[in-house]
Amino acid sequence: MDVTPGPGAAAGVIQSSPNWLTTRLDALVNWSRENSLWPMPFGTACCAIEMMAAFAARFDLARFGMERMAFSPRQSDMLICAGRLPYKLAPVIRRVWDQMPQPKWCISMGACASTGGIFDTYTMVQGIDNIVPVDVYVPGCPPRPEGLIYGIMLLQKKIRGESVFDPSLRVERQKDERGLFLEPRVTDEISEPFGNSVAQTRSA
Amino acid sequence: MATRTVTYDLATPGLERGGRPGRTPLAATAEPAMDTDHMLVNIGPQHPATHGVLRLVVELDGEVVVRVVPHVGYLHSGFEKLGEYRTYNQIVPLTDRNDYLAAMSNNVALAQAAEKLMGITITDRCRELRVIACEMSRILSHLVWAGTTGIDIGAFTVFLWLFHERERLYNLIEAWTGARLTTSLTRVGGLMADVPDGWTDELRRWCGRFPKVLDEVETLLSKNGIWLGRNVDVGAISAEDAINWSLSGPMIRASGVPYDVRKDWPYLGYETYDFDVPVGEHGDCYDRYLVRMEEMRQSVRILLQALDRLPEGPINVSDPKVILPPKDRAMADMEAMIFHFKQVMEGVPAPAGEAYQAIEGPRGELGYYFVSDGTAKPVRWRIRPPAFINLAAISKMSQGHLLSDLIAINASVDIVMGEVDR
Amino acid sequence: MTAVNASVTALQDRFGAAVRRSEVSCGDTIVYVDPARVHDVLAFLKDDPAQRYDYLADVTAVEYRDRERPLEVVYQLWSLARKVPLRVKAELPKDQPLEVATATDLWQGANWLEREVWDMFGIRFTGHPDLRRILMWETYSEGHPLRKDFPLRGRFSRSEQVRQALTDDLEAHYSMEELSLTDAAPYLPEKVRQDLAKGQGG
């Protein structure tokens, strides 16, 4: 996975403080990006149904420019992981994410995608941010389509604040020498308070 | 197998008797001319047409499917393990996430199984409301099925129309339970809440309008040459094979076996309702489509009967050891508070024993098997998953068909991966 | 139904001591059989004209919290023609190998159900055509999840589980038993070709 700097970085000229030209260009680029995000729906479970409802006629994501659901990751901008992600599916979503070209964003839809949700079990990834970098977390079980739309609008606001001349925005974290994206301490501590018991008299 | 006569609209010329467009090759009876190696194609787990995270590894001879091996488990969440750490009422929210297209069906199935285990008889009003919940869930699930099958075959309009009908039902469900999808409707011995005022009139109005929407969809699909060409004689499975593969629901009924849990092992008073069970004949995708469309109409029929006979009365049994006391009493009365405390902190214990209770879910025979050792948490919670068992037959149904037929067959099985993988 | 299922007496007449006991729980009849004779019992129940339990509803297993109790393999049968249910159980003591004969030659529906029991409990079904894990990935090494000595969150730490998931090779799940594609080499990645040549099992 090579790190490709954005346009303008090679020139070196426009690395300094933004001026009227760069902000106007950024505004144009960001406006076009945020209003034509092509979502890559990675729908796994119940949240996928609410995502489908968001795409359908009542909540209509087409008015945000997202009517073209890109099921090919190579033609998409935004990965919406809707639903729980078991460990068996983790390398799949990582590969799909790697196949998406920059600029790309990720929305973690639902409690299970954000933190593992009610499934604190042997199969479930406790949050897809262990696997892919997430921009917006949408809580809910499942979030209403309005909730997903709010998350998308937050992402649009985030995109509005980006700059095309900042190459660090498009740099991706690589796997460290252990093969992880996050430190083990960070991943382990989310389940720590609940322990891991075979005694079924407890709730956990 | 009887000959089937189908009439067509004139918009599609070139159709043979039997419904096939003259130029499209269907099941590959001719030998492929090229003598090359077989090709291995991987479909999924991320793919628009796999209805969830299903992976199909297909061995192809040209365009003809030689073998398809489904890989499941990409949504395995550990429901059954988690259920052993939860009391029976705490398992209710888990069941919503199992078959999320028909969440209320699952809630009812769990409550029925737990009540069978504990020997509880529910009130009349609760019984009728649960019938209403089951039939609404059946319609909801079939609407998704029809919409997604339409998308797979290429008919996108159906998806939009039917999802709008789902939104109307979601309004009703949200008014009743507070949630659109993850309803957690039932409790052991009753329901979470009664229907609000005016709800039954609204449902009745919806039932009056819905058959017309189904008519519109059937106008689009049932006599459409493309739909027929993609579905007739595709993925046929015989009645003996269907029984041997333990299929259930519309899959087995389309093959001619009249097995419906509502009729054969009645529960919730279904023997007192007047409804028909559509049974197909050829066992192909078109028959499954017809069976499901007719099931939706029959569900409307049951809904209207249930609404007519909905009695007044309590929705929960009056046993304070099983049902939480009303909040005002729990706050005022010591005894009620103790009951509340014991139920919430310890759960309702079930006597030692086991119970298997099956309901007719939209996908087939949904069975919940509880084994109890006398405590409040089950020793074993087994979900008999109709979609998992139906999916196993896909390798048999798609041999010799084309790759695009495989997509149509996959759509006709009506899987929901939450239930397949649990 | 409150009366014991008549099939129980038929089984006792036919199989004698192999039918260990029977009981009725919550209205369902359960019959416990010797695990070595399970296949014969199921075949009799399926084929005998007076029994005709032609529909296998479910195959599953139960482990009790009481560690002394054996594991049970549970078969839920319906007779569609006679409209009668029956539950057949085989008890497998834990100090012996957990094995029982497969039912896939009687009902094809048992194929995936028995694979799931293998995956979740570690009970082998002898004679099964394709006994691989089905819900977990094939090289899953933490154990058999539904056993009572398996903790809810698995045996490895969360970060170790993530690491294993991320290092999983997506193409490695083509296994030799399911696809005999020794001559499809040009279409497969090098690693899979090597695995097939070596004969990668499940």
GROMACS .gro file of N, CA and C in nm, chain C residues 61-128:
model
  204
  687ALA      N    1  -2.696  -3.062   1.950
  687ALA     CA    2  -2.633  -3.127   2.065
  687ALA      C    3  -2.654  -3.039   2.187
  688VAL      N    4  -2.645  -3.100   2.302
  688VAL     CA    5  -2.665  -3.029   2.428
  688VAL      C    6  -2.554  -3.069   2.522
  689GLU      N    7  -2.494  -2.970   2.588
  689GLU     CA    8  -2.405  -3.000   2.699
  689GLU      C    9  -2.461  -2.932   2.822
  690TYR      N   10  -2.464  -3.003   2.931
  690TYR     CA   11  -2.524  -2.951   3.053
  690TYR      C   12  -2.421  -2.880   3.137
  691ARG      N   13  -2.472  -2.796   3.226
  691ARG     CA   14  -2.380  -2.725   3.316
  691ARG      C   15  -2.319  -2.820   3.417
  692ASP      N   16  -2.393  -2.926   3.451
  692ASP     CA   17  -2.341  -3.029   3.539
  692ASP      C   18  -2.237  -3.107   3.461
  693ARG      N   19  -2.109  -3.095   3.497
  693ARG     CA   20  -2.002  -3.151   3.416
  693ARG      C   21  -2.005  -3.303   3.411
  694GLU      N   22  -2.080  -3.366   3.503
  694GLU     CA   23  -2.082  -3.512   3.502
  694GLU      C   24  -2.173  -3.567   3.394
  695ARG      N   25  -2.269  -3.486   3.353
  695ARG     CA   26  -2.366  -3.539   3.258
  695ARG      C   27  -2.302  -3.550   3.120
  696PRO      N   28  -2.340  -3.653   3.046
  696PRO     CA   29  -2.280  -3.667   2.913
  696PRO      C   30  -2.337  -3.565   2.815
  697LEU      N   31  -2.266  -3.552   2.705
  697LEU     CA   32  -2.318  -3.472   2.594
  697LEU      C   33  -2.430  -3.549   2.527
  698GLU      N   34  -2.525  -3.475   2.472
  698GLU     CA   35  -2.634  -3.543   2.403
  698GLU      C   36  -2.642  -3.492   2.260
  699VAL      N   37  -2.660  -3.586   2.168
  699VAL     CA   38  -2.691  -3.548   2.030
  699VAL      C   39  -2.841  -3.565   2.015
  700VAL      N   40  -2.907  -3.463   1.965
  700VAL     CA   41  -3.054  -3.460   1.963
  700VAL      C   42  -3.101  -3.461   1.819
  701TYR      N   43  -3.192  -3.549   1.786
  701TYR     CA   44  -3.254  -3.553   1.654
  701TYR      C   45  -3.402  -3.524   1.673
  702GLN      N   46  -3.449  -3.421   1.606
  702GLN     CA   47  -3.592  -3.389   1.613
  702GLN      C   48  -3.656  -3.438   1.484
  703LEU      N   49  -3.751  -3.529   1.497
  703LEU     CA   50  -3.812  -3.590   1.379
  703LEU      C   51  -3.960  -3.557   1.373
  704TRP      N   52  -4.010  -3.540   1.251
  704TRP     CA   53  -4.155  -3.530   1.231
  704TRP      C   54  -4.198  -3.645   1.140
  705SER      N   55  -4.318  -3.692   1.160
  705SER     CA   56  -4.378  -3.775   1.058
  705SER      C   57  -4.482  -3.689   0.989
  706LEU      N   58  -4.454  -3.648   0.867
  706LEU     CA   59  -4.548  -3.559   0.798
  706LEU      C   60  -4.678  -3.631   0.768
  707ALA      N   61  -4.667  -3.760   0.738
  707ALA     CA   62  -4.787  -3.834   0.702
  707ALA      C   63  -4.876  -3.856   0.824
  708ARG      N   64  -4.815  -3.895   0.937
  708ARG     CA   65  -4.896  -3.928   1.054
  708ARG      C   66  -4.910  -3.810   1.150
  709LYS      N   67  -4.839  -3.701   1.121
  709LYS     CA   68  -4.844  -3.580   1.203
  709LYS      C   69  -4.806  -3.609   1.348
  710VAL      N   70  -4.690  -3.671   1.363
  710VAL     CA   71  -4.644  -3.707   1.497
  710VAL      C   72  -4.499  -3.664   1.511
  711PRO      N   73  -4.462  -3.600   1.622
  711PRO     CA   74  -4.320  -3.566   1.641
  711PRO      C   75  -4.252  -3.668   1.733
  712LEU      N   76  -4.120  -3.670   1.724
  712LEU     CA   77  -4.042  -3.756   1.815
  712LEU      C   78  -3.904  -3.697   1.829
  713ARG      N   79  -3.849  -3.708   1.947
  713ARG     CA   80  -3.712  -3.660   1.967
  713ARG      C   81  -3.626  -3.779   2.008
  714VAL      N   82  -3.517  -3.798   1.939
  714VAL     CA   83  -3.427  -3.909   1.966
  714VAL      C   84  -3.297  -3.850   2.018
  715LYS      N   85  -3.248  -3.905   2.127
  715LYS     CA   86  -3.122  -3.853   2.181
  715LYS      C   87  -3.022  -3.964   2.200
  716ALA      N   88  -2.896  -3.931   2.180
  716ALA     CA   89  -2.787  -4.025   2.207
  716ALA      C   90  -2.694  -3.958   2.306
  717GLU      N   91  -2.665  -4.028   2.413
  717GLU     CA   92  -2.578  -3.968   2.516
  717GLU      C   93  -2.435  -4.010   2.492
  718LEU      N   94  -2.345  -3.914   2.487
  718LEU     CA   95  -2.204  -3.943   2.464
  718LEU      C   96  -2.126  -3.905   2.589
  719PRO      N   97  -2.074  -4.003   2.662
  719PRO     CA   98  -1.998  -3.970   2.782
  719PRO      C   99  -1.869  -3.898   2.743
  720LYS      N  100  -1.827  -3.807   2.831
  720LYS     CA  101  -1.716  -3.722   2.794
  720LYS      C  102  -1.581  -3.791   2.803
  721ASP      N  103  -1.576  -3.906   2.869
  721ASP     CA  104  -1.447  -3.971   2.881
  721ASP      C  105  -1.417  -4.061   2.762
  722GLN      N  106  -1.510  -4.069   2.670
  722GLN     CA  107  -1.486  -4.148   2.549
  722GLN      C  108  -1.487  -4.057   2.429
  723PRO      N  109  -1.433  -4.106   2.314
  723PRO     CA  110  -1.436  -4.020   2.195
  723PRO      C  111  -1.579  -3.983   2.157
  724LEU      N  112  -1.598  -3.858   2.122
  724LEU     CA  113  -1.732  -3.808   2.093
  724LEU      C  114  -1.764  -3.838   1.948
  725GLU      N  115  -1.821  -3.955   1.925
  725GLU     CA  116  -1.846  -3.995   1.787
  725GLU      C  117  -1.983  -4.059   1.779
  726VAL      N  118  -2.047  -4.037   1.666
  726VAL     CA  119  -2.174  -4.104   1.641
  726VAL      C  120  -2.187  -4.116   1.490
  727ALA      N  121  -2.262  -4.210   1.442
  727ALA     CA  122  -2.272  -4.230   1.297
  727ALA      C  123  -2.354  -4.119   1.234
  728THR      N  124  -2.321  -4.091   1.111
  728THR     CA  125  -2.390  -3.981   1.043
  728THR      C  126  -2.529  -4.023   0.996
  729ALA      N  127  -2.614  -3.925   0.976
  729ALA     CA  128  -2.748  -3.953   0.923
  729ALA      C  129  -2.763  -3.900   0.782
  730THR      N  130  -2.652  -3.859   0.718
  730THR     CA  131  -2.665  -3.797   0.587
  730THR      C  132  -2.708  -3.897   0.481
  731ASP      N  133  -2.685  -4.026   0.504
  731ASP     CA  134  -2.733  -4.120   0.403
  731ASP      C  135  -2.883  -4.139   0.412
  732LEU      N  136  -2.942  -4.101   0.525
  732LEU     CA  137  -3.087  -4.110   0.537
  732LEU      C  138  -3.154  -3.980   0.495
  733TRP      N  139  -3.103  -3.869   0.546
  733TRP     CA  140  -3.157  -3.738   0.511
  733TRP      C  141  -3.043  -3.647   0.468
  734GLN      N  142  -3.054  -3.592   0.349
  734GLN     CA  143  -2.951  -3.498   0.304
  734GLN      C  144  -2.949  -3.372   0.390
  735GLY      N  145  -3.061  -3.340   0.448
  735GLY     CA  146  -3.066  -3.221   0.532
  735GLY      C  147  -2.974  -3.228   0.653
  736ALA      N  148  -2.932  -3.350   0.689
  736ALA     CA  149  -2.844  -3.364   0.805
  736ALA      C  150  -2.703  -3.318   0.778
  737ASN      N  151  -2.668  -3.300   0.653
  737ASN     CA  152  -2.530  -3.269   0.615
  737ASN      C  153  -2.480  -3.145   0.686
  738TRP      N  154  -2.544  -3.032   0.661
  738TRP     CA  155  -2.498  -2.908   0.722
  738TRP      C  156  -2.525  -2.905   0.871
  739LEU      N  157  -2.633  -2.969   0.915
  739LEU     CA  158  -2.665  -2.968   1.058
  739LEU      C  159  -2.557  -3.040   1.136
  740GLU      N  160  -2.508  -3.151   1.081
  740GLU     CA  161  -2.403  -3.225   1.153
  740GLU      C  162  -2.270  -3.149   1.146
  741ARG      N  163  -2.246  -3.081   1.037
  741ARG     CA  164  -2.125  -2.998   1.032
  741ARG      C  165  -2.129  -2.893   1.140
  742GLU      N  166  -2.247  -2.837   1.163
  742GLU     CA  167  -2.255  -2.735   1.267
  742GLU      C  168  -2.232  -2.796   1.404
  743VAL      N  169  -2.284  -2.916   1.427
  743VAL     CA  170  -2.261  -2.980   1.558
  743VAL      C  171  -2.112  -3.008   1.576
  744TRP      N  172  -2.046  -3.049   1.470
  744TRP     CA  173  -1.900  -3.069   1.479
  744TRP      C  174  -1.829  -2.939   1.512
  745ASP      N  175  -1.870  -2.834   1.444
  745ASP     CA  176  -1.806  -2.705   1.465
  745ASP      C  177  -1.827  -2.655   1.606
  746MET      N  178  -1.948  -2.667   1.657
  746MET     CA  179  -1.981  -2.605   1.784
  746MET      C  180  -1.949  -2.693   1.903
  747PHE      N  181  -1.951  -2.827   1.884
  747PHE     CA  182  -1.934  -2.916   1.998
  747PHE      C  183  -1.816  -3.010   1.986
  748GLY      N  184  -1.766  -3.031   1.866
  748GLY     CA  185  -1.656  -3.124   1.851
  748GLY      C  186  -1.700  -3.269   1.848
  749ILE      N  187  -1.825  -3.293   1.813
  749ILE     CA  188  -1.873  -3.431   1.803
  749ILE      C  189  -1.854  -3.475   1.658
  750ARG      N  190  -1.783  -3.585   1.640
  750ARG     CA  191  -1.757  -3.633   1.505
  750ARG      C  192  -1.871  -3.720   1.457
  751PHE      N  193  -1.906  -3.705   1.331
  751PHE     CA  194  -2.008  -3.791   1.271
  751PHE      C  195  -1.937  -3.882   1.173
  752THR      N  196  -1.920  -4.007   1.210
  752THR     CA  197  -1.843  -4.098   1.126
  752THR      C  198  -1.923  -4.128   1.000
  753GLY      N  199  -1.853  -4.121   0.887
  753GLY     CA  200  -1.918  -4.146   0.760
  753GLY      C  201  -1.973  -4.021   0.696
  754HIS      N  202  -1.956  -3.907   0.759
  754HIS     CA  203  -2.003  -3.782   0.698
  754HIS      C  204  -1.916  -3.749   0.578
   0.00000   0.00000   0.00000
